[in-house]
Tab-separated table of C-alpha atoms in Angstrom:
chain	number	residue	atom	x	y	z
A	294	MET	CA	-12.781	26.672	10.163
A	295	ALA	CA	-15.545	28.709	11.285
A	296	SER	CA	-15.069	29.965	14.844
A	297	ASP	CA	-19.014	29.797	15.290
A	298	THR	CA	-18.248	26.353	15.187
A	299	LEU	CA	-15.612	26.387	17.518
A	300	ARG	CA	-17.426	28.760	19.831
A	301	GLY	CA	-20.380	26.555	20.001
A	302	TRP	CA	-18.374	23.364	20.934
A	303	GLN	CA	-16.116	23.370	24.029
A	304	HIS	CA	-13.009	21.754	22.669
A	305	ARG	CA	-10.974	21.505	25.795
A	306	THR	CA	-8.454	18.819	25.148
A	307	PRO	CA	-9.657	15.734	27.864
A	308	ASP	CA	-7.364	13.947	30.037
A	309	THR	CA	-7.601	10.693	27.957
A	310	GLY	CA	-5.366	8.786	30.787
A	311	HIS	CA	-2.560	7.654	28.358
A	312	ARG	CA	0.527	8.660	30.624
A	313	THR	CA	3.193	9.019	27.635
A	314	PRO	CA	6.679	9.344	29.398
A	315	ASP	CA	7.863	13.067	29.035
A	316	THR	CA	10.664	14.167	31.292
A	317	GLY	CA	9.748	17.736	31.151
A	318	HIS	CA	6.099	17.527	32.450
A	319	ARG	CA	4.586	17.234	35.844
A	320	ILE	CA	1.311	16.065	36.916
A	321	GLU	CA	0.209	18.021	39.979
A	322	GLY	CA	-1.460	16.353	43.095
A	323	GLY	CA	-1.411	17.780	46.980
A	324	ALA	CA	1.158	19.509	48.889
A	325	VAL	CA	3.923	17.075	47.734
A	326	PRO	CA	6.106	18.134	44.749
A	327	ALA	CA	4.255	17.031	41.427
A	328	PRO	CA	5.826	13.928	40.179
A	329	VAL	CA	7.742	14.438	36.578
A	330	PHE	CA	6.223	12.210	33.715
A	331	GLY	CA	8.888	9.239	33.257
A	332	LEU	CA	11.101	9.667	36.009
A	333	ALA	CA	9.306	9.868	39.359
A	334	PRO	CA	9.040	6.376	41.258
A	335	GLU	CA	5.364	5.693	40.358
A	336	TRP	CA	6.356	4.955	36.833
A	337	LEU	CA	9.854	3.114	37.477
A	338	LEU	CA	9.778	1.187	40.519
A	339	THR	CA	7.365	-1.918	41.485
A	340	PRO	CA	5.427	-1.960	44.892
A	341	ARG	CA	8.640	-3.581	46.301
A	342	GLY	CA	10.851	-0.599	45.453
A	343	THR	CA	12.724	-2.177	42.798
A	344	PRO	CA	13.125	-1.016	38.902
A	345	LEU	CA	10.466	-2.037	36.863
A	346	ALA	CA	13.022	-2.033	33.951
A	347	ASP	CA	16.061	-3.754	33.124
A	348	ALA	CA	17.445	-0.541	31.336
A	349	LEU	CA	15.813	3.159	31.124
A	350	VAL	CA	17.262	4.490	27.930
A	351	LEU	CA	17.388	8.571	27.901
A	352	SER	CA	18.961	10.478	25.477
A	353	HIS	CA	21.281	13.270	27.198
A	354	PRO	CA	23.169	13.067	30.742
A	355	GLU	CA	21.105	15.922	31.933
A	356	GLN	CA	17.998	13.271	31.992
A	357	VAL	CA	20.447	10.820	33.841
A	358	GLU	CA	21.470	13.605	36.513
A	359	ARG	CA	17.612	14.321	37.179
A	360	LEU	CA	16.791	10.844	37.207
A	361	ARG	CA	19.408	10.403	40.390
A	362	ALA	CA	17.517	12.919	41.824
A	363	ALA	CA	13.766	11.860	41.428
A	364	CYS	CA	14.294	8.076	41.745
A	365	PRO	CA	17.789	7.267	42.425
A	366	GLU	CA	16.715	3.285	42.989
A	367	ALA	CA	16.123	3.217	39.108
A	368	ALA	CA	19.635	5.358	38.258
A	369	PRO	CA	21.597	2.064	37.606
A	370	THR	CA	19.092	1.279	34.933
A	371	ALA	CA	19.798	4.405	33.007
A	372	VAL	CA	21.423	3.852	29.498
A	373	LEU	CA	22.253	6.650	27.496
A	374	ALA	CA	21.386	5.961	23.649
A	375	GLY	CA	20.307	9.059	21.893
A	376	ASP	CA	16.732	10.070	20.421
A	377	PRO	CA	15.776	7.607	17.599
A	378	CYS	CA	13.022	9.862	16.689
A	379	TYR	CA	15.156	13.139	16.334
A	380	ASP	CA	17.476	10.892	14.323
A	381	ARG	CA	15.256	9.865	11.617
A	382	ILE	CA	14.058	13.553	11.511
A	383	LEU	CA	17.512	14.651	10.827
A	384	ALA	CA	18.577	11.635	8.285
A	385	ALA	CA	15.604	13.306	6.376
A	386	ARG	CA	16.999	16.850	6.365
A	387	PRO	CA	17.920	16.569	2.601
A	388	TYR	CA	14.528	15.504	1.358
A	389	ARG	CA	13.007	18.794	2.687
A	390	ALA	CA	12.289	20.008	-0.631
A	391	ARG	CA	10.184	16.886	-1.343
A	392	PHE	CA	8.123	17.103	1.999
A	393	ARG	CA	7.384	20.834	0.914
A	394	ARG	CA	6.123	19.670	-2.479
A	395	ALA	CA	4.146	16.699	-1.109
A	396	LEU	CA	2.571	19.307	1.119
A	397	GLY	CA	1.207	21.529	-1.837
A	398	VAL	CA	3.982	24.277	-0.887
A	399	ARG	CA	5.350	26.245	-4.307
A	400	PRO	CA	8.199	27.772	-4.372
A	401	GLY	CA	8.173	31.291	-2.645
A	402	GLN	CA	5.499	29.950	-0.401
A	403	ARG	CA	6.048	29.877	3.484
A	404	LEU	CA	4.668	26.907	5.829
A	405	VAL	CA	3.118	27.695	8.872
A	406	LEU	CA	2.654	24.680	11.210
A	407	LEU	CA	0.326	24.984	14.046
A	408	ASN	CA	0.829	22.264	16.706
A	409	SER	CA	-0.638	21.101	19.897
A	410	THR	CA	0.098	18.886	22.420
A	411	TRP	CA	-2.850	16.640	24.457
A	412	ASN	CA	-3.555	18.277	27.814
A	413	PRO	CA	-5.725	20.692	28.971
A	414	GLU	CA	-2.704	23.297	29.110
A	415	SER	CA	-1.733	22.620	25.470
A	416	LEU	CA	-2.883	25.447	22.624
A	417	PHE	CA	-5.878	23.101	21.635
A	418	GLY	CA	-7.027	23.110	25.240
A	419	ASP	CA	-7.492	25.834	27.887
A	420	GLY	CA	-4.063	26.745	27.426
A	421	GLY	CA	-4.963	28.521	24.305
A	422	ARG	CA	-7.088	30.972	25.691
A	423	ALA	CA	-7.226	34.832	24.865
A	424	PRO	CA	-7.158	37.349	27.656
A	425	ASP	CA	-10.905	37.873	26.929
A	426	GLY	CA	-11.748	34.100	27.464
A	427	GLY	CA	-11.993	33.660	24.070
A	428	ASP	CA	-10.777	30.816	21.956
A	429	VAL	CA	-7.082	31.307	20.362
A	430	VAL	CA	-7.406	28.835	18.340
A	431	ALA	CA	-10.773	29.969	16.893
A	432	ALA	CA	-8.926	33.141	16.477
A	433	LEU	CA	-5.806	31.639	14.900
A	434	LEU	CA	-7.655	29.885	12.052
A	435	ASP	CA	-10.006	32.865	11.547
A	436	ARG	CA	-6.805	35.160	11.461
A	437	VAL	CA	-5.123	32.974	8.803
A	438	ALA	CA	-7.963	33.202	6.416
A	439	ASP	CA	-8.026	36.782	6.805
A	440	GLU	CA	-4.390	38.301	7.068
A	441	PHE	CA	-2.529	35.587	4.877
A	442	PRO	CA	-2.821	35.385	1.061
A	443	VAL	CA	-3.465	31.818	0.191
A	444	ASP	CA	-0.559	31.935	-2.552
A	445	THR	CA	2.351	33.486	-0.346
A	446	TYR	CA	1.391	31.237	2.803
A	447	ARG	CA	0.720	27.407	3.763
A	448	PHE	CA	-0.805	26.122	6.490
A	449	ALA	CA	-0.932	22.966	8.392
A	450	ALA	CA	-2.092	21.669	11.749
A	451	VAL	CA	-0.304	18.429	13.704
A	452	LEU	CA	-2.551	17.629	16.720
A	453	HIS	CA	-1.316	14.843	19.184
A	454	PRO	CA	-2.790	11.566	18.683
A	455	ASN	CA	-4.337	11.671	21.881
A	456	ILE	CA	-6.433	14.700	20.924
A	457	TRP	CA	-7.803	12.327	18.216
A	458	HIS	CA	-8.249	9.876	20.524
A	459	GLY	CA	-9.944	11.980	23.040
A	460	HIS	CA	-12.556	13.676	20.844
A	461	GLY	CA	-12.498	11.411	18.124
A	462	PRO	CA	-11.674	11.989	14.571
A	463	GLY	CA	-14.902	13.035	13.523
A	464	GLN	CA	-15.041	16.043	15.875
A	465	ILE	CA	-11.574	16.581	15.259
A	466	ARG	CA	-12.304	17.079	11.371
A	467	SER	CA	-15.720	19.147	12.014
A	468	TRP	CA	-13.689	21.724	14.012
A	469	LEU	CA	-11.270	21.952	11.338
A	470	ASP	CA	-13.742	21.864	8.579
A	471	ARG	CA	-13.538	25.458	6.977
A	472	ALA	CA	-9.400	25.505	7.939
A	473	ARG	CA	-9.389	22.831	5.579
A	474	ARG	CA	-11.692	23.869	3.108
A	475	ALA	CA	-9.522	27.334	3.020
A	476	GLY	CA	-6.415	25.403	2.173
A	477	MET	CA	-5.206	23.918	5.791
A	478	ALA	CA	-3.483	20.896	5.820
A	479	LEU	CA	-4.530	18.463	8.659
A	480	ILE	CA	-1.476	15.974	9.012
A	481	ASP	CA	-1.349	12.389	10.005
A	482	PRO	CA	-0.508	12.402	13.827
A	483	LEU	CA	1.712	9.093	13.434
A	484	SER	CA	3.297	8.977	10.288
A	485	GLY	CA	3.376	12.612	8.476
A	486	TRP	CA	4.358	14.816	11.684
A	487	ARG	CA	7.891	14.613	11.211
A	488	GLN	CA	8.049	15.117	7.354
A	489	ALA	CA	5.561	18.322	8.005
A	490	LEU	CA	7.918	19.694	10.605
A	491	LEU	CA	11.007	19.481	8.603
A	492	ALA	CA	8.928	21.286	5.438
A	493	ALA	CA	7.691	23.927	8.160
A	494	ASP	CA	8.932	27.473	8.084
A	495	ALA	CA	7.924	28.431	11.130
A	496	VAL	CA	5.975	26.510	13.884
A	497	ILE	CA	3.059	28.043	16.313
A	498	GLY	CA	3.298	25.430	19.118
A	499	ASP	CA	2.796	25.016	22.990
A	500	HIS	CA	4.551	22.901	25.695
A	501	GLY	CA	4.570	19.457	23.322
A	502	SER	CA	7.152	17.588	22.270
A	503	VAL	CA	6.908	18.538	18.640
A	504	THR	CA	7.405	22.251	19.046
A	505	TYR	CA	10.852	21.689	21.328
A	506	TYR	CA	11.996	19.133	17.768
A	507	ALA	CA	11.001	22.054	15.621
A	508	ALA	CA	13.398	24.750	17.864
A	509	ALA	CA	15.878	21.806	17.807
A	510	LEU	CA	15.805	21.714	14.311
A	511	GLY	CA	16.339	25.484	14.140
A	512	THR	CA	12.748	26.670	12.880
A	513	PRO	CA	11.260	29.595	14.357
A	514	VAL	CA	8.402	29.405	16.984
A	515	LEU	CA	6.171	31.197	18.173
A	516	LEU	CA	4.556	30.037	21.672
A	517	GLY	CA	0.647	29.989	21.556
A	518	ALA	CA	0.410	28.514	25.184
A	519	ALA	CA	3.440	28.253	27.435
A	520	PRO	CA	2.195	26.584	30.790
A	521	LEU	CA	5.331	27.073	33.037
A	522	ASP	CA	3.311	25.537	36.008
A	523	ALA	CA	2.801	22.187	34.454
A	524	LEU	CA	6.382	21.850	33.794
A	525	ASP	CA	9.499	20.817	35.801
A	526	PRO	CA	11.358	23.954	36.214
A	527	ASP	CA	14.669	22.116	35.831
A	528	ALA	CA	13.884	20.525	32.884
A	529	PRO	CA	15.669	22.002	29.516
A	530	ILE	CA	11.602	22.399	28.108
A	531	SER	CA	11.224	24.705	30.851
A	532	SER	CA	13.991	27.368	30.199
A	533	PHE	CA	12.862	26.890	26.560
A	534	MET	CA	9.315	28.039	26.892
A	535	ARG	CA	11.010	30.782	29.349
A	536	GLU	CA	13.065	32.378	25.993
A	537	ALA	CA	10.922	31.563	23.205
A	538	PRO	CA	8.837	34.283	21.967
A	539	ARG	CA	5.197	34.262	22.970
A	540	LEU	CA	2.108	34.954	20.445
A	541	ASP	CA	0.255	38.476	21.070
A	542	PRO	CA	-3.578	37.058	20.517
A	543	GLU	CA	-4.534	40.525	20.084
A	544	ALA	CA	-2.113	41.503	17.877
A	545	PRO	CA	-2.245	40.936	13.981
A	546	LEU	CA	-0.943	37.520	13.367
A	547	ALA	CA	0.712	38.265	10.057
A	548	ALA	CA	3.175	40.798	11.350
A	549	GLN	CA	4.300	38.366	14.271
A	550	ILE	CA	5.038	35.569	11.796
A	551	GLU	CA	7.182	37.507	9.360
A	552	GLU	CA	8.898	39.385	12.507
A	553	LEU	CA	9.514	35.997	14.043
A	554	ILE	CA	11.026	34.992	10.531
A	555	VAL	CA	12.909	37.649	10.038
A	556	ARG	CA	14.389	38.312	13.311
A	557	HIS	CA	15.064	34.403	14.130
A	558	ARG	CA	17.840	33.325	16.133
A	559	PRO	CA	17.830	29.792	17.028
A	560	LEU	CA	18.223	29.335	20.986
A	561	PRO	CA	20.908	27.052	21.419
A	562	GLY	CA	18.926	24.968	24.611
A	563	PRO	CA	16.867	22.700	21.980
A	564	ALA	CA	19.614	21.254	19.881
A	565	ALA	CA	21.827	20.831	22.603
A	566	PHE	CA	19.521	18.864	25.250
A	567	THR	CA	17.455	16.936	22.326
A	568	THR	CA	20.231	14.285	22.438
A	569	SER	CA	23.853	14.300	23.328
A	570	VAL	CA	24.714	11.870	20.597
A	571	PRO	CA	22.977	12.966	17.578
A	572	GLY	CA	23.034	10.232	14.775
A	573	GLU	CA	24.075	7.387	17.391
A	574	SER	CA	20.757	6.215	18.446
A	575	ALA	CA	20.521	3.306	15.877
A	576	VAL	CA	23.911	1.852	16.912
A	577	ARG	CA	23.587	2.510	20.901
A	578	LEU	CA	19.632	0.917	20.829
A	579	ARG	CA	21.079	-2.421	19.164
A	580	ARG	CA	24.141	-2.927	20.968
A	581	LEU	CA	21.800	-2.516	24.250
A	582	PHE	CA	18.939	-4.747	22.876
A	583	TYR	CA	21.557	-7.495	21.790
A	584	SER	CA	23.556	-7.471	25.037
A	585	MET	CA	20.243	-7.872	26.705
A	586	MET	CA	19.472	-11.305	24.985
A	587	GLY	CA	22.808	-12.230	25.367
A	588	ALA	CA	23.387	-12.492	21.438
A	589	ALA	CA	25.990	-11.287	19.473
A	590	GLU	CA	25.061	-8.526	17.052
A	591	PRO	CA	24.618	-8.823	13.302
A	592	ALA	CA	27.418	-8.092	11.089
A	593	GLY	CA	25.823	-5.353	8.981
A	594	PRO	CA	25.361	-1.538	10.015
A	595	ALA	CA	22.728	-0.446	12.162
A	596	SER	CA	20.176	1.865	10.800
A	597	LEU	CA	16.877	3.540	11.296
A	598	LYS	CA	13.785	3.361	9.094
A	599	PRO	CA	13.836	6.445	6.746
A	600	LEU	CA	11.096	8.598	6.978
A	601	PRO	CA	8.749	7.892	3.999
A	602	LEU	CA	7.470	10.120	1.732
A	603	PRO	CA	3.758	11.374	2.129
A	604	GLY	CA	1.167	11.231	-0.410
A	605	TYR	CA	0.517	14.499	-2.271
A	606	GLU	CA	-1.754	17.105	-0.125
A	607	ALA	CA	-3.527	19.540	-2.469
A	608	ALA	CA	-3.874	23.077	-1.594
A	609	THR	CA	-6.776	23.805	-3.069
A	610	ALA	CA	-8.999	26.116	-1.401
A	611	THR	CA	-12.652	25.672	-2.404
A	612	VAL	CA	-14.088	28.489	0.025
A	613	PRO	CA	-14.894	31.640	-1.811
A	614	LEU	CA	-11.351	33.708	-2.342
A	615	HIS	CA	-11.557	37.538	-2.141
A	616	VAL	CA	-9.236	38.712	-4.850
A	617	LEU	CA	-7.530	42.356	-4.940
A	618	SER	CA	-5.875	42.875	-8.332
A	619	ARG	CA	-3.916	45.690	-9.367
A	620	VAL	CA	-2.967	46.592	-12.986
A	621	LEU	CA	0.801	47.325	-13.102
A	622	GLY	CA	1.410	47.749	-16.942
A	623	PRO	CA	0.558	46.706	-20.193
A	624	GLY	CA	0.399	42.663	-19.654
A	625	GLU	CA	1.119	42.785	-16.040
A	626	VAL	CA	-1.050	42.295	-12.890
A	627	ALA	CA	-0.751	41.824	-9.168
A	628	ILE	CA	-2.932	39.320	-7.436
A	629	THR	CA	-3.568	38.788	-4.042
A	630	ARG	CA	-5.780	36.102	-2.626
A	631	TRP	CA	-7.448	35.751	1.015
A	632	ALA	CA	-9.674	33.014	1.924
A	633	GLY	CA	-11.373	35.011	4.894
A	634	ARG	CA	-14.881	35.735	5.215
A	635	ARG	CA	-14.373	39.458	4.349
A	636	PRO	CA	-11.366	41.295	2.361
A	637	ALA	CA	-8.594	41.144	4.568
A	638	THR	CA	-7.006	44.662	5.822
A	639	GLY	CA	-5.374	46.612	3.222
A	640	ALA	CA	-7.392	45.208	0.692
A	641	SER	CA	-9.490	48.373	-0.135
A	642	ASP	CA	-6.029	49.982	-1.977
A	643	PRO	CA	-7.520	52.592	-3.767
A	644	GLY	CA	-5.343	51.324	-6.634
A	645	GLY	CA	-6.678	47.872	-6.810
A	646	GLU	CA	-9.951	46.104	-7.586
A	647	LEU	CA	-11.284	43.082	-5.664
A	648	HIS	CA	-13.308	40.407	-7.413
A	649	ILE	CA	-14.492	36.981	-5.930
A	650	ALA	CA	-13.155	33.655	-7.285
A	651	VAL	CA	-14.594	30.492	-6.451
A	652	HIS	CA	-14.033	26.987	-6.731
A	653	GLU	CA	-17.015	24.910	-8.227
A	654	ASP	CA	-16.778	22.242	-5.642
A	655	THR	CA	-17.440	24.950	-3.117
A	656	ARG	CA	-19.896	24.184	-0.116
A	657	ASP	CA	-21.250	28.036	-0.413
A	658	VAL	CA	-22.891	27.487	-3.604
A	659	GLU	CA	-24.747	30.301	-3.373
A	660	GLN	CA	-21.507	32.373	-4.192
A	661	LEU	CA	-21.114	30.975	-7.661
A	662	ASP	CA	-24.018	33.023	-8.809
A	663	LEU	CA	-21.944	35.905	-7.596
A	664	ALA	CA	-18.469	35.040	-8.561
A	665	ASP	CA	-16.604	36.652	-11.275
A	666	VAL	CA	-14.222	33.781	-11.768
A	667	VAL	CA	-15.293	30.325	-11.286
A	668	PHE	CA	-12.376	27.679	-11.926
A	669	ARG	CA	-12.080	23.831	-10.853
A	670	ASP	CA	-8.793	21.485	-11.187
A	671	GLY	CA	-8.703	18.124	-13.056
A	672	ALA	CA	-7.335	16.038	-15.531
A	673	PRO	CA	-7.753	17.630	-18.915
A	674	ASP	CA	-8.971	14.241	-20.442
A	675	ASP	CA	-11.551	13.521	-17.211
A	676	PRO	CA	-14.696	12.463	-19.139
A	677	ARG	CA	-16.975	13.449	-16.459
A	678	PHE	CA	-16.393	17.224	-17.756
A	679	GLY	CA	-16.212	16.622	-21.454
A	680	SER	CA	-12.927	18.601	-21.975
A	681	PRO	CA	-11.806	21.822	-20.133
A	682	SER	CA	-13.516	23.670	-23.084
A	683	VAL	CA	-16.967	22.217	-22.525
A	684	TRP	CA	-16.643	22.687	-19.278
A	685	THR	CA	-15.852	26.607	-19.401
A	686	THR	CA	-18.767	26.836	-21.795
A	687	GLU	CA	-21.120	25.492	-19.315
A	688	VAL	CA	-19.759	27.114	-16.595
A	689	LEU	CA	-20.488	30.667	-17.886
A	690	ARG	CA	-23.871	29.243	-19.418
A	691	ARG	CA	-24.959	28.276	-16.054
A	692	HIS	CA	-23.568	31.229	-14.075
A	693	ARG	CA	-24.631	34.389	-15.887
A	694	GLY	CA	-22.532	36.571	-13.432
A	695	CYS	CA	-19.197	34.865	-14.324
A	696	SER	CA	-16.928	36.504	-16.817
A	697	VAL	CA	-14.238	33.819	-16.771
A	698	ALA	CA	-13.727	30.446	-16.382
A	699	ALA	CA	-11.055	28.168	-15.921
A	700	TYR	CA	-10.541	24.556	-15.506
A	701	VAL	CA	-6.777	23.954	-14.161
A	702	THR	CA	-5.340	21.135	-15.634
A	703	GLY	CA	-1.659	20.731	-13.946
A	704	PRO	CA	0.654	22.535	-11.448
A	705	SER	CA	1.303	25.083	-14.196
A	706	ALA	CA	-1.502	25.536	-16.462
A	707	CYS	CA	-5.095	25.752	-17.320
A	708	VAL	CA	-8.078	26.474	-19.680
A	709	VAL	CA	-9.681	29.844	-19.609
A	710	GLN	CA	-12.635	31.213	-21.375
A	711	VAL	CA	-13.409	35.053	-21.267
A	712	ARG	CA	-17.496	35.483	-21.800
A	713	GLY	CA	-18.130	35.694	-25.355
A	714	GLU	CA	-14.804	34.899	-26.480
A	715	ALA	CA	-13.037	31.452	-27.470
A	716	PRO	CA	-10.860	29.329	-24.564
A	717	LEU	CA	-7.405	29.716	-24.328
A	718	HIS	CA	-4.524	27.900	-23.002
A	719	LEU	CA	-2.639	29.445	-19.878
A	720	ALA	CA	0.558	28.213	-19.148
A	721	ALA	CA	3.127	29.080	-16.974
A	722	VAL	CA	6.843	30.097	-18.636
A	723	PRO	CA	9.803	28.249	-16.972
A	724	GLY	CA	12.306	30.501	-15.991
A	725	SER	CA	15.842	30.050	-14.287
A	726	ASP	CA	14.132	28.125	-11.461
A	727	THR	CA	13.203	24.661	-12.546
A	728	GLU	CA	10.219	24.748	-10.043
A	729	SER	CA	9.207	28.506	-11.307
A	730	SER	CA	6.578	27.164	-13.808
A	731	SER	CA	4.831	25.473	-10.710
A	732	ALA	CA	5.178	28.639	-8.262
A	733	VAL	CA	1.623	29.804	-8.513
A	734	ASP	CA	-1.748	28.619	-8.564
A	735	PRO	CA	-2.778	28.536	-12.252
A	736	ALA	CA	-6.271	29.874	-11.141
A	737	VAL	CA	-4.296	33.330	-10.231
A	738	HIS	CA	-3.574	33.682	-13.921
A	739	ALA	CA	-7.167	33.516	-14.768
A	740	SER	CA	-8.108	36.010	-12.064
A	741	ALA	CA	-5.379	38.174	-13.560
A	742	LEU	CA	-6.276	37.922	-16.825
A	743	HIS	CA	-9.888	38.728	-15.612
A	744	ALA	CA	-8.670	41.823	-14.038
A	745	LEU	CA	-6.659	43.163	-17.056
A	746	LEU	CA	-9.820	42.789	-19.246
A	747	ALA	CA	-12.159	44.320	-16.687
A	748	ALA	CA	-9.865	47.322	-16.393
A	749	GLY	CA	-10.859	48.068	-19.960
A	750	GLY	CA	-14.127	49.061	-18.706
A	751	HIS	CA	-17.660	47.458	-20.426
A	752	ASP	CA	-16.386	48.443	-24.243
A	753	PRO	CA	-16.313	44.847	-26.706
A	754	ALA	CA	-13.788	46.531	-28.777
A	755	GLU	CA	-11.489	47.397	-25.729
A	756	THR	CA	-11.652	44.053	-24.188
A	757	GLY	CA	-11.148	42.257	-27.802
A	758	ARG	CA	-7.814	44.789	-28.583
A	759	ARG	CA	-6.779	43.647	-24.551
A	760	LEU	CA	-7.505	40.242	-25.090
A	761	ALA	CA	-5.342	39.799	-28.498
A	762	ARG	CA	-2.402	41.761	-27.073
A	763	VAL	CA	-2.372	39.660	-24.246
A	764	VAL	CA	-2.145	36.285	-26.656
A	765	SER	CA	0.485	38.017	-28.567
A	766	ASP	CA	2.802	39.090	-25.546
A	767	GLY	CA	1.653	36.817	-22.930
A	768	LEU	CA	0.880	37.901	-19.243
A	769	SER	CA	3.015	38.888	-16.371
A	770	VAL	CA	1.243	37.794	-12.941
A	771	ARG	CA	2.818	38.995	-9.694
A	772	THR	CA	2.101	37.260	-6.357
A	773	GLY	CA	3.765	39.064	-3.181
A	774	THR	CA	7.617	39.504	-4.378
A	775	ARG	CA	7.543	37.154	-7.211
A	776	LEU	CA	6.916	37.538	-10.832
A	777	HIS	CA	5.456	35.061	-12.972
A	778	HIS	CA	5.337	35.067	-16.858
A	779	VAL	CA	2.443	33.297	-18.393
A	780	ARG	CA	1.845	32.217	-22.010
A	781	VAL	CA	-1.504	32.466	-23.683
A	782	VAL	CA	-2.257	30.366	-26.489
A	783	PRO	CA	-5.432	29.844	-28.596
A	784	PRO	CA	-7.109	26.252	-28.705
A	785	ALA	CA	-6.769	24.338	-31.589
A	786	PRO	CA	-9.451	24.531	-33.642
A	787	THR	CA	-11.161	21.194	-32.892
A	788	GLU	CA	-10.927	22.229	-29.356
A	789	ALA	CA	-12.513	25.557	-30.062
A	790	GLY	CA	-15.336	24.075	-31.273
A	791	ALA	CA	-15.956	21.235	-28.621
């Protein structure tokens, strides 16, 4: 997401008028005590002062006590029945690895979730303002691109449905366009946020329920907005907001996330107060519903609908990538890639070299002629590209400054052509970890091969010798703390002549 786009639009989250009961949030107005969502008389009583509902479902006795204090007339309607939303999340915990794969999170990557509730004090509203008056969201997304290597971190955003309603889907996607092209996933606000929450390694959020659910699950949380004056001081979420670590808008974000994860110790409050009867909501709610109808319950067990497995969300970055490479030894290269507009801090490592890798589908089309590596992904038999070898040949002919063209054919393989050479098949070698063959984007292998060959200078004979050695011995690629072994195979004679 381009920060200049955000700064050109005042994206303060509007008050949509949709009053979703939330027992920790208050509505300010006048000198009288601010009413609390869902517990104040204006939400619970008729004009005659009688309860609107026959049963008011609450998840914890703490809420019952606050109901008695805020609206004693409605207290007799309170029913302790747990939290079905949280119970669905708990039941889906065994499928965390599947949800991570669905979001394109590779083994060894960390998924960081950005979350905002819908009111003006939220992370996406005025609550997300830097001390200098700047936009925290814009600054966050700039630093995500500049500070976090795309092969070791994956980012996703969950925005409250009322944000989508208030601004419109087109405006939201426009604001987040560059961030999405840099690899950030934009999560469906109705059907996908629970799965993303389970998949996350850390959450940057505010005083919304998604952030509180994250804390209840034991996920590290960093508060980007924490408007304590908008919360009931007696509510558990208010206590959580006072204790949870805060985002420092002026400090490097990567260091804050690393410290958050390494030093994380779950706060006991969120898990204790989200529900007092975890796993029991289906049984309790069905019993309540049938008793209110005066009917007998069905004989079978009560259950909640399992969370569905989301569709696959590729993590492909189509913005130009700055690639820092370091040749560590014969056939071994360390690669770090960033999606920022400039090389990240530390990318001027004297032991490394920078090059540019660009996806063919980039909107920054002028960068294709400046790229050292041009890549794309697709099915190997896609007739639109002829074949991977045909495509690589065409790319090298079209972009004269390009040294390497790479067609990614699957999660662990690609076809690579070095200028002046025949195409090669590169495939990750599976290790003891059954997922290790797909632990990194195969376009990284192309950048590693380019770096290894470029380290030999412009001598064609030396380039040929290095290439022959890689075909013979394979290639080792290091991203972050992980080492990946790659097999390099010449193409079949028919493909070489394609």
